[in-house]
mmCIF file of C-alpha atoms in Angstrom:
data_model
loop_
_atom_site.group_PDB
_atom_site.id
_atom_site.type_symbol
_atom_site.label_atom_id
_atom_site.label_comp_id
_atom_site.label_asym_id
_atom_site.label_seq_id
_atom_site.Cartn_x
_atom_site.Cartn_y
_atom_site.Cartn_z
ATOM 1 C CA UNK A 12 159.249 -62.197 -58.635
ATOM 2 C CA UNK A 13 156.238 -59.925 -59.678
ATOM 3 C CA UNK A 14 154.036 -62.482 -60.847
ATOM 4 C CA UNK A 15 150.681 -62.271 -63.060
ATOM 5 C CA UNK A 16 148.061 -64.679 -62.698
ATOM 6 C CA UNK A 17 145.151 -64.446 -65.243
ATOM 7 C CA UNK A 18 141.938 -67.012 -64.877
ATOM 8 C CA UNK A 19 138.648 -67.072 -66.639
ATOM 9 C CA UNK A 20 135.360 -68.399 -65.451
ATOM 10 C CA UNK A 21 132.314 -71.015 -66.234
ATOM 11 C CA UNK A 22 129.334 -69.182 -67.675
ATOM 12 C CA UNK A 23 127.617 -70.736 -65.033
ATOM 13 C CA UNK A 24 129.371 -69.697 -62.161
ATOM 14 C CA UNK A 25 129.401 -66.084 -63.571
ATOM 15 C CA UNK A 26 125.848 -65.599 -62.755
ATOM 16 C CA UNK A 27 126.807 -66.452 -59.083
ATOM 17 C CA UNK A 28 129.736 -64.347 -58.948
ATOM 18 C CA UNK A 29 126.911 -61.297 -60.229
ATOM 19 C CA UNK A 30 124.821 -62.168 -57.503
ATOM 20 C CA UNK A 31 127.311 -62.085 -54.672
ATOM 21 C CA UNK A 32 129.092 -58.719 -56.268
ATOM 22 C CA UNK A 33 125.743 -56.844 -56.413
ATOM 23 C CA UNK A 34 127.196 -54.310 -54.342
ATOM 24 C CA UNK A 35 130.460 -54.216 -55.333
ATOM 25 C CA UNK A 36 131.972 -51.137 -56.116
ATOM 26 C CA UNK A 37 135.046 -51.257 -58.468
ATOM 27 C CA UNK A 38 137.834 -53.902 -59.771
ATOM 28 C CA UNK A 39 139.208 -54.539 -56.358
ATOM 29 C CA UNK A 40 136.028 -54.953 -54.447
ATOM 30 C CA UNK A 41 134.689 -57.419 -57.109
ATOM 31 C CA UNK A 42 138.063 -59.210 -57.417
ATOM 32 C CA UNK A 43 138.089 -59.737 -53.859
ATOM 33 C CA UNK A 44 134.038 -61.069 -53.718
ATOM 34 C CA UNK A 45 135.282 -63.472 -55.897
ATOM 35 C CA UNK A 46 138.823 -64.557 -53.963
ATOM 36 C CA UNK A 47 136.853 -64.968 -50.801
ATOM 37 C CA UNK A 48 134.400 -67.137 -52.847
ATOM 38 C CA UNK A 49 137.963 -69.508 -53.327
ATOM 39 C CA UNK A 50 136.405 -71.038 -57.122
ATOM 40 C CA UNK A 51 139.381 -72.087 -58.636
ATOM 41 C CA UNK A 52 141.344 -71.543 -55.828
ATOM 42 C CA UNK A 53 143.559 -75.512 -55.825
ATOM 43 C CA UNK A 54 144.862 -73.433 -59.037
ATOM 44 C CA UNK A 55 145.730 -70.162 -57.259
ATOM 45 C CA UNK A 56 149.203 -69.643 -56.440
ATOM 46 C CA UNK A 57 150.194 -68.613 -52.689
ATOM 47 C CA UNK A 58 151.506 -64.692 -53.097
ATOM 48 C CA UNK A 59 147.649 -64.232 -55.046
ATOM 49 C CA UNK A 60 145.803 -65.970 -51.993
ATOM 50 C CA UNK A 61 148.410 -63.867 -49.885
ATOM 51 C CA UNK A 62 147.689 -60.789 -51.115
ATOM 52 C CA UNK A 63 150.969 -60.425 -51.739
ATOM 53 C CA UNK A 64 151.804 -56.577 -52.865
ATOM 54 C CA UNK A 65 153.870 -58.143 -55.997
ATOM 55 C CA UNK A 66 151.099 -60.340 -57.192
ATOM 56 C CA UNK A 67 148.671 -59.183 -59.667
ATOM 57 C CA UNK A 68 145.485 -61.338 -60.245
ATOM 58 C CA UNK A 69 142.410 -61.124 -62.588
ATOM 59 C CA UNK A 70 139.736 -62.873 -64.359
ATOM 60 C CA UNK A 71 140.582 -61.645 -67.895
ATOM 61 C CA UNK A 72 136.925 -62.507 -69.425
ATOM 62 C CA UNK A 73 135.696 -61.358 -66.733
ATOM 63 C CA UNK A 74 134.135 -57.864 -68.915
ATOM 64 C CA UNK A 75 132.592 -56.190 -65.938
ATOM 65 C CA UNK A 76 135.661 -56.772 -63.489
ATOM 66 C CA UNK A 77 137.864 -55.556 -66.390
ATOM 67 C CA UNK A 78 136.006 -52.620 -67.347
ATOM 68 C CA UNK A 79 136.034 -51.888 -63.495
ATOM 69 C CA UNK A 80 139.960 -51.455 -64.124
ATOM 70 C CA UNK A 81 139.944 -49.534 -67.455
ATOM 71 C CA UNK A 82 137.707 -46.820 -65.900
ATOM 72 C CA UNK A 83 139.831 -46.805 -63.008
ATOM 73 C CA UNK A 84 142.733 -46.402 -65.175
ATOM 74 C CA UNK A 85 141.386 -43.498 -67.268
ATOM 75 C CA UNK A 86 141.153 -46.095 -70.492
ATOM 76 C CA UNK A 87 139.008 -43.955 -72.594
ATOM 77 C CA UNK A 88 136.461 -45.883 -74.899
ATOM 78 C CA UNK A 89 135.654 -49.226 -74.976
ATOM 79 C CA UNK A 90 138.750 -51.319 -75.580
ATOM 80 C CA UNK A 91 138.795 -54.796 -76.319
ATOM 81 C CA UNK A 92 139.172 -57.306 -73.495
ATOM 82 C CA UNK A 93 142.653 -58.243 -74.939
ATOM 83 C CA UNK A 94 143.750 -54.488 -74.731
ATOM 84 C CA UNK A 95 142.782 -53.991 -71.447
ATOM 85 C CA UNK A 96 144.841 -57.562 -70.304
ATOM 86 C CA UNK A 97 147.972 -56.162 -72.253
ATOM 87 C CA UNK A 98 147.662 -52.826 -70.314
ATOM 88 C CA UNK A 99 147.145 -54.348 -66.778
ATOM 89 C CA UNK A 100 150.110 -56.309 -67.448
ATOM 90 C CA UNK A 101 152.553 -53.569 -68.567
ATOM 91 C CA UNK A 102 150.903 -51.433 -65.542
ATOM 92 C CA UNK A 103 151.859 -53.911 -63.527
ATOM 93 C CA UNK A 104 155.703 -54.685 -64.375
ATOM 94 C CA UNK A 105 155.404 -58.340 -64.805
ATOM 95 C CA UNK A 106 157.926 -60.202 -64.922
ATOM 96 C CA UNK A 107 156.190 -63.844 -64.641
ATOM 97 C CA UNK A 108 152.920 -64.532 -66.461
ATOM 98 C CA UNK A 109 150.809 -67.333 -65.683
ATOM 99 C CA UNK A 110 147.921 -67.703 -67.445
ATOM 100 C CA UNK A 111 145.243 -70.361 -66.587
ATOM 101 C CA UNK A 112 143.143 -69.856 -69.862
ATOM 102 C CA UNK A 113 145.545 -70.459 -72.857
ATOM 103 C CA UNK A 114 143.349 -71.485 -75.130
ATOM 104 C CA UNK A 115 141.521 -67.624 -74.973
ATOM 105 C CA UNK A 116 144.861 -66.289 -74.826
ATOM 106 C CA UNK A 117 147.303 -68.434 -76.920
ATOM 107 C CA UNK A 118 150.476 -68.100 -78.443
ATOM 108 C CA UNK A 119 149.551 -64.834 -80.669
ATOM 109 C CA UNK A 120 148.591 -63.170 -77.299
ATOM 110 C CA UNK A 121 151.587 -64.194 -75.474
ATOM 111 C CA UNK A 122 153.967 -62.669 -78.901
ATOM 112 C CA UNK A 123 152.379 -59.194 -77.706
ATOM 113 C CA UNK A 124 153.418 -58.987 -74.138
ATOM 114 C CA UNK A 125 155.238 -56.212 -73.118
ATOM 115 C CA UNK A 126 159.050 -56.604 -73.131
ATOM 116 C CA UNK A 127 158.808 -56.737 -69.012
ATOM 117 C CA UNK A 128 157.350 -59.833 -69.381
ATOM 118 C CA UNK A 129 160.729 -62.431 -68.977
ATOM 119 C CA UNK A 130 158.886 -65.546 -68.242
ATOM 120 C CA UNK A 131 155.438 -66.987 -69.664
ATOM 121 C CA UNK A 132 153.476 -69.987 -68.248
ATOM 122 C CA UNK A 133 149.589 -71.453 -68.635
ATOM 123 C CA UNK A 134 148.031 -74.299 -67.132
ATOM 124 C CA UNK A 135 146.526 -76.675 -69.680
ATOM 125 C CA UNK A 136 144.970 -80.477 -68.687
ATOM 126 C CA UNK A 137 142.645 -80.764 -71.492
ATOM 127 C CA UNK A 138 142.988 -81.321 -75.266
ATOM 128 C CA UNK A 139 142.737 -78.432 -76.824
ATOM 129 C CA UNK A 140 142.208 -78.534 -80.419
ATOM 130 C CA UNK A 141 144.381 -77.187 -82.836
ATOM 131 C CA UNK A 142 145.828 -74.201 -79.911
ATOM 132 C CA UNK A 143 148.580 -72.944 -80.144
ATOM 133 C CA UNK A 144 150.762 -72.804 -76.982
ATOM 134 C CA UNK A 145 154.108 -72.799 -78.442
ATOM 135 C CA UNK A 146 155.156 -69.219 -77.693
ATOM 136 C CA UNK A 147 154.948 -70.042 -74.208
ATOM 137 C CA UNK A 148 157.530 -71.256 -71.616
ATOM 138 C CA UNK A 149 156.267 -74.006 -70.366
ATOM 139 C CA UNK A 150 152.952 -75.592 -70.489
ATOM 140 C CA UNK A 151 152.135 -76.522 -66.847
ATOM 141 C CA UNK A 152 149.152 -79.697 -65.921
ATOM 142 C CA UNK A 153 148.673 -82.804 -63.980
ATOM 143 C CA UNK A 154 148.150 -85.541 -66.574
ATOM 144 C CA UNK A 155 151.126 -87.197 -68.230
ATOM 145 C CA UNK A 156 149.685 -88.020 -71.202
ATOM 146 C CA UNK A 157 148.449 -84.726 -72.148
ATOM 147 C CA UNK A 158 151.353 -82.913 -71.156
ATOM 148 C CA UNK A 159 153.211 -85.542 -73.861
ATOM 149 C CA UNK A 160 150.766 -84.311 -76.359
ATOM 150 C CA UNK A 161 151.858 -80.721 -75.691
ATOM 151 C CA UNK A 162 155.459 -81.838 -76.000
ATOM 152 C CA UNK A 163 154.414 -83.298 -79.408
ATOM 153 C CA UNK A 164 152.947 -79.871 -80.634
ATOM 154 C CA UNK A 165 156.157 -78.427 -79.898
ATOM 155 C CA UNK A 166 155.674 -77.569 -76.650
ATOM 156 C CA UNK A 167 157.968 -77.508 -73.223
ATOM 157 C CA UNK A 168 155.320 -79.163 -70.891
ATOM 158 C CA UNK A 169 156.040 -79.607 -66.761
ATOM 159 C CA UNK A 170 154.378 -81.438 -64.003
ATOM 160 C CA UNK A 171 152.056 -79.443 -62.151
ATOM 161 C CA UNK A 172 149.772 -80.151 -59.490
ATOM 162 C CA UNK A 173 146.675 -78.326 -57.990
ATOM 163 C CA UNK A 174 146.903 -77.623 -53.900
ATOM 164 C CA UNK A 175 144.672 -77.827 -51.546
ATOM 165 C CA UNK A 176 142.770 -74.411 -50.692
ATOM 166 C CA UNK A 177 143.745 -73.928 -46.971
ATOM 167 C CA UNK A 178 140.383 -72.814 -46.217
ATOM 168 C CA UNK A 179 139.338 -76.727 -46.547
ATOM 169 C CA UNK A 180 140.402 -77.561 -43.143
ATOM 170 C CA UNK A 181 137.438 -75.600 -41.963
ATOM 171 C CA UNK A 182 135.046 -78.069 -43.525
ATOM 172 C CA UNK A 183 133.866 -81.772 -42.813
ATOM 173 C CA UNK A 184 134.311 -82.219 -39.358
ATOM 174 C CA UNK A 185 130.280 -82.522 -38.445
ATOM 175 C CA UNK A 186 127.780 -84.776 -39.651
ATOM 176 C CA UNK A 187 127.288 -85.927 -43.118
ATOM 177 C CA UNK A 188 123.991 -86.312 -43.773
ATOM 178 C CA UNK A 189 124.506 -86.904 -47.832
ATOM 179 C CA UNK A 190 125.142 -90.370 -48.684
ATOM 180 C CA UNK A 191 126.326 -89.839 -51.856
ATOM 181 C CA UNK A 192 127.508 -86.495 -54.096
ATOM 182 C CA UNK A 193 127.988 -86.080 -57.179
ATOM 183 C CA UNK A 194 129.116 -82.023 -58.497
ATOM 184 C CA UNK A 195 130.103 -81.932 -62.413
ATOM 185 C CA UNK A 196 129.389 -81.761 -66.260
ATOM 186 C CA UNK A 197 126.778 -83.642 -67.854
ATOM 187 C CA UNK A 198 127.324 -83.947 -71.530
ATOM 188 C CA UNK A 199 128.119 -85.822 -74.625
ATOM 189 C CA UNK A 200 132.077 -85.966 -73.472
ATOM 190 C CA UNK A 201 130.732 -87.748 -70.505
ATOM 191 C CA UNK A 202 129.396 -91.020 -71.389
ATOM 192 C CA UNK A 203 130.986 -93.061 -69.027
ATOM 193 C CA UNK A 204 130.501 -91.351 -66.190
ATOM 194 C CA UNK A 205 126.331 -91.213 -67.274
ATOM 195 C CA UNK A 206 126.328 -94.389 -67.150
ATOM 196 C CA UNK A 207 127.953 -94.677 -63.407
ATOM 197 C CA UNK A 208 125.849 -91.334 -62.738
ATOM 198 C CA UNK A 209 122.377 -93.739 -63.485
ATOM 199 C CA UNK A 210 123.551 -96.579 -61.718
ATOM 200 C CA UNK A 211 124.416 -94.820 -58.361
ATOM 201 C CA UNK A 212 121.510 -93.104 -59.165
ATOM 202 C CA UNK A 213 118.684 -95.512 -58.555
ATOM 203 C CA UNK A 214 120.147 -95.872 -54.700
ATOM 204 C CA UNK A 215 117.742 -92.936 -54.536
ATOM 205 C CA UNK A 216 115.113 -94.629 -52.803
ATOM 206 C CA UNK A 217 117.063 -95.616 -50.092
ATOM 207 C CA UNK A 218 119.943 -93.456 -49.335
ATOM 208 C CA UNK A 219 120.181 -89.379 -49.661
ATOM 209 C CA UNK A 220 122.014 -89.144 -53.279
ATOM 210 C CA UNK A 221 122.833 -85.614 -54.925
ATOM 211 C CA UNK A 222 124.262 -84.633 -58.354
ATOM 212 C CA UNK A 223 124.490 -81.185 -58.750
ATOM 213 C CA UNK A 224 124.871 -81.312 -62.581
ATOM 214 C CA UNK A 225 126.202 -78.510 -64.943
ATOM 215 C CA UNK A 226 124.808 -79.784 -68.096
ATOM 216 C CA UNK A 227 125.266 -78.913 -71.611
ATOM 217 C CA UNK A 228 122.775 -76.466 -73.757
ATOM 218 C CA UNK A 229 122.255 -79.527 -75.618
ATOM 219 C CA UNK A 230 120.724 -81.191 -72.290
ATOM 220 C CA UNK A 231 118.628 -78.001 -71.482
ATOM 221 C CA UNK A 232 117.414 -77.921 -74.897
ATOM 222 C CA UNK A 233 116.778 -81.918 -75.266
ATOM 223 C CA UNK A 234 114.677 -81.859 -71.918
ATOM 224 C CA UNK A 235 112.678 -78.797 -72.767
ATOM 225 C CA UNK A 236 109.220 -78.593 -74.575
ATOM 226 C CA UNK A 237 110.658 -77.704 -77.815
ATOM 227 C CA UNK A 238 113.356 -80.736 -77.636
ATOM 228 C CA UNK A 239 110.925 -83.325 -76.686
ATOM 229 C CA UNK A 240 110.057 -82.586 -80.735
ATOM 230 C CA UNK A 241 113.800 -82.525 -81.525
ATOM 231 C CA UNK A 242 115.621 -85.813 -82.262
ATOM 232 C CA UNK A 243 117.584 -85.547 -79.295
ATOM 233 C CA UNK A 244 117.194 -88.149 -76.979
ATOM 234 C CA UNK A 245 120.942 -88.893 -76.584
ATOM 235 C CA UNK A 246 121.716 -85.858 -74.833
ATOM 236 C CA UNK A 247 118.469 -86.410 -72.183
ATOM 237 C CA UNK A 248 119.360 -87.633 -68.954
ATOM 238 C CA UNK A 249 117.614 -90.473 -67.860
ATOM 239 C CA UNK A 250 115.360 -90.505 -65.482
ATOM 240 C CA UNK A 251 116.811 -91.858 -62.561
ATOM 241 C CA UNK A 252 119.170 -88.530 -62.801
ATOM 242 C CA UNK A 253 116.902 -86.354 -63.963
ATOM 243 C CA UNK A 254 114.847 -86.605 -60.794
ATOM 244 C CA UNK A 255 117.274 -86.055 -58.713
ATOM 245 C CA UNK A 256 119.283 -83.186 -60.242
ATOM 246 C CA UNK A 257 120.282 -80.203 -58.773
ATOM 247 C CA UNK A 258 121.563 -77.130 -60.245
ATOM 248 C CA UNK A 259 125.599 -76.901 -60.314
ATOM 249 C CA UNK A 260 127.484 -75.495 -57.020
ATOM 250 C CA UNK A 261 130.719 -73.522 -57.017
ATOM 251 C CA UNK A 262 133.182 -72.238 -54.327
ATOM 252 C CA UNK A 263 132.739 -72.135 -50.810
ATOM 253 C CA UNK A 264 129.123 -73.956 -51.238
ATOM 254 C CA UNK A 265 130.756 -76.311 -52.989
ATOM 255 C CA UNK A 266 133.324 -76.882 -49.746
ATOM 256 C CA UNK A 267 129.985 -77.137 -47.625
ATOM 257 C CA UNK A 268 128.488 -79.627 -49.687
ATOM 258 C CA UNK A 269 131.745 -82.048 -50.002
ATOM 259 C CA UNK A 270 131.954 -81.673 -46.554
ATOM 260 C CA UNK A 271 128.546 -82.482 -46.336
ATOM 261 C CA UNK A 272 128.867 -85.968 -47.938
ATOM 262 C CA UNK A 273 130.106 -89.286 -47.250
ATOM 263 C CA UNK A 274 131.086 -90.300 -50.132
ATOM 264 C CA UNK A 275 132.264 -88.396 -53.437
ATOM 265 C CA UNK A 276 131.521 -90.049 -56.937
ATOM 266 C CA UNK A 277 133.866 -88.479 -59.717
ATOM 267 C CA UNK A 278 134.367 -89.860 -63.301
ATOM 268 C CA UNK A 279 136.915 -88.861 -65.772
ATOM 269 C CA UNK A 280 135.694 -87.132 -69.219
ATOM 270 C CA UNK A 281 135.899 -89.899 -71.856
ATOM 271 C CA UNK A 282 138.714 -87.981 -73.443
ATOM 272 C CA UNK A 283 141.425 -88.240 -70.454
ATOM 273 C CA UNK A 284 142.945 -91.613 -71.142
ATOM 274 C CA UNK A 285 144.194 -93.819 -67.947
ATOM 275 C CA UNK A 286 145.172 -90.608 -66.441
ATOM 276 C CA UNK A 287 143.004 -89.368 -63.306
ATOM 277 C CA UNK A 288 143.203 -86.842 -60.695
ATOM 278 C CA UNK A 289 141.040 -84.160 -61.990
ATOM 279 C CA UNK A 290 139.818 -81.262 -59.561
ATOM 280 C CA UNK A 291 137.168 -83.313 -58.304
ATOM 281 C CA UNK A 292 139.899 -85.705 -57.042
ATOM 282 C CA UNK A 293 141.406 -83.042 -54.466
ATOM 283 C CA UNK A 294 138.198 -81.038 -53.914
ATOM 284 C CA UNK A 295 136.505 -84.132 -52.277
ATOM 285 C CA UNK A 296 139.908 -85.203 -50.408
ATOM 286 C CA UNK A 297 140.732 -81.956 -49.007
ATOM 287 C CA UNK A 298 137.119 -81.300 -47.509
ATOM 288 C CA UNK A 299 137.606 -85.004 -46.161
ATOM 289 C CA UNK A 300 135.037 -87.068 -47.781
ATOM 290 C CA UNK A 301 135.235 -90.548 -49.124
ATOM 291 C CA UNK A 302 136.541 -90.413 -52.792
ATOM 292 C CA UNK A 303 135.257 -92.837 -55.325
ATOM 293 C CA UNK A 304 136.563 -92.884 -58.771
ATOM 294 C CA UNK A 305 136.994 -94.868 -61.862
ATOM 295 C CA UNK A 306 139.931 -97.022 -61.711
ATOM 296 C CA UNK A 307 143.545 -94.993 -63.382
ATOM 297 C CA UNK A 308 146.717 -93.899 -63.145
ATOM 298 C CA UNK A 309 146.385 -91.361 -60.183
ATOM 299 C CA UNK A 310 149.077 -88.994 -58.394
ATOM 300 C CA UNK A 311 150.639 -89.595 -55.566
ATOM 301 C CA UNK A 312 148.159 -89.795 -52.041
ATOM 302 C CA UNK A 313 145.757 -91.152 -53.986
ATOM 303 C CA UNK A 314 145.881 -94.932 -53.642
ATOM 304 C CA UNK A 315 142.725 -97.147 -54.056
ATOM 305 C CA UNK A 316 142.054 -99.107 -51.283
ATOM 306 C CA UNK A 317 144.227 -96.940 -48.790
ATOM 307 C CA UNK A 318 143.344 -93.191 -49.113
ATOM 308 C CA UNK A 319 140.149 -93.718 -51.382
ATOM 309 C CA UNK A 320 138.044 -96.208 -53.639
ATOM 310 C CA UNK A 321 137.888 -97.426 -57.254
ATOM 311 C CA UNK A 322 135.553 -98.843 -59.539
ATOM 312 C CA UNK A 323 136.182 -100.340 -62.997
ATOM 313 C CA UNK A 324 132.682 -100.437 -64.302
ATOM 314 C CA UNK A 325 128.997 -98.718 -62.951
ATOM 315 C CA UNK A 326 127.835 -102.257 -61.758
ATOM 316 C CA UNK A 327 131.168 -101.828 -59.336
ATOM 317 C CA UNK A 328 130.470 -98.634 -58.385
ATOM 318 C CA UNK A 329 127.142 -99.131 -56.783
ATOM 319 C CA UNK A 330 128.507 -102.489 -55.044
ATOM 320 C CA UNK A 331 130.962 -100.001 -53.391
ATOM 321 C CA UNK A 332 128.496 -97.021 -52.266
ATOM 322 C CA UNK A 333 126.558 -99.896 -50.288
ATOM 323 C CA UNK A 334 129.560 -101.557 -48.853
ATOM 324 C CA UNK A 335 131.234 -98.217 -47.396
ATOM 325 C CA UNK A 336 127.652 -97.324 -46.020
ATOM 326 C CA UNK A 337 127.207 -100.725 -44.554
ATOM 327 C CA UNK A 338 130.783 -100.042 -42.913
ATOM 328 C CA UNK A 339 131.180 -96.663 -42.439
ATOM 329 C CA UNK A 340 133.315 -96.772 -39.061
ATOM 330 C CA UNK A 341 136.108 -98.270 -41.519
ATOM 331 C CA UNK A 342 135.258 -95.789 -44.785
ATOM 332 C CA UNK A 343 135.655 -92.745 -42.220
ATOM 333 C CA UNK A 344 139.210 -93.757 -41.085
ATOM 334 C CA UNK A 345 140.311 -94.486 -45.058
ATOM 335 C CA UNK A 346 138.723 -90.674 -46.069
ATOM 336 C CA UNK A 347 140.612 -88.941 -42.712
ATOM 337 C CA UNK A 348 143.657 -91.039 -44.006
ATOM 338 C CA UNK A 349 143.230 -89.643 -47.615
ATOM 339 C CA UNK A 350 142.852 -86.461 -46.021
ATOM 340 C CA UNK A 351 146.088 -86.276 -44.144
ATOM 341 C CA UNK A 352 147.996 -87.212 -46.807
ATOM 342 C CA UNK A 353 146.997 -85.205 -49.287
ATOM 343 C CA UNK A 354 147.033 -82.309 -47.332
ATOM 344 C CA UNK A 355 151.088 -83.592 -46.900
ATOM 345 C CA UNK A 356 151.554 -83.922 -50.529
ATOM 346 C CA UNK A 357 149.549 -80.910 -51.812
ATOM 347 C CA UNK A 358 149.947 -78.066 -49.988
ATOM 348 C CA UNK A 359 150.294 -74.336 -51.085
ATOM 349 C CA UNK A 360 154.103 -74.077 -50.147
ATOM 350 C CA UNK A 361 154.533 -77.173 -51.859
ATOM 351 C CA UNK A 362 153.010 -76.174 -54.903
ATOM 352 C CA UNK A 363 154.364 -72.450 -55.066
ATOM 353 C CA UNK A 364 158.248 -74.077 -54.403
ATOM 354 C CA UNK A 365 157.575 -76.012 -57.460
ATOM 355 C CA UNK A 366 156.051 -72.888 -59.202
ATOM 356 C CA UNK A 367 159.600 -71.081 -58.208
ATOM 357 C CA UNK A 368 161.493 -74.019 -59.660
ATOM 358 C CA UNK A 369 160.164 -73.964 -62.799
ATOM 359 C CA UNK A 370 160.447 -70.661 -63.715
ATOM 360 C CA UNK A 371 163.949 -70.979 -63.141
ATOM 361 C CA UNK A 372 164.276 -73.664 -65.096
ATOM 362 C CA UNK A 373 162.853 -71.942 -68.157
#
């Protein structure tokens, strides 16, 4: 199978990548720096991470990376990023195109693919407005209710899960000096999460609480000198959160932080319904931390009271944090059980086997 996997970058991660790849020369070196940093690796298929010769990977929204490739192939002028991506697919003689960035490259793009492409799949685990993905052979995701919404929109949808990065096994085997860690977004889509974050942040006087927040532009504006003069109060973070907030972390730096934390706090976005099991759940448990997340419907191996803890209110989250830290030997056993069961259920080999099966059926 000649596989082409495309992904995309968060703007806040792009700044980190540009620093890491400052000395990279050309497409292959910049891509290698990116893949070695492991940002998004839970979504990358086994042939990509294994550098298989028949697999090709790119971040089509990374203009620096893509223009490296275009220059190396002798493409003249300043072609659009879409044109470069299509040229890469044709040059690779792709048979299966798997896209992690389908809102940027929806059905209109799929219809432009060269004839060598026989199967098309995309990952989408979030509501996407009016995005048209019907031209894809299948939309993949791990939230059943969102998959149902894609089916109602006329798409074929298949359950598919992230898989633990094998490198995670290198983290979390020493001391865990951080009592509670939260890493994630803070915006108008996170009102329920924000209440829990504020409650737990109030423990910072007696515990080491670390929040690494990727805040929205409105939040940054609201907390600026100019924003203080504008009616943006609802976008400002409570003082308990703002006083401990740190910049977002990604890639191997995130693994290191997760492996240094006893408890990883998680909360779904407001639009997730009852489905649970976002990326942070996989990352936290894969690095051996005890996951504390909001109640809901979780995938196999994420079992409340056995491999993780859940809360039903922000007040209860604080109570569970205190309980778990006070009885830490038992909490360590739960975290270790979670890591073991997640490794057995969500490995790269199993993810690839599932992907191959889906490809064969569409």
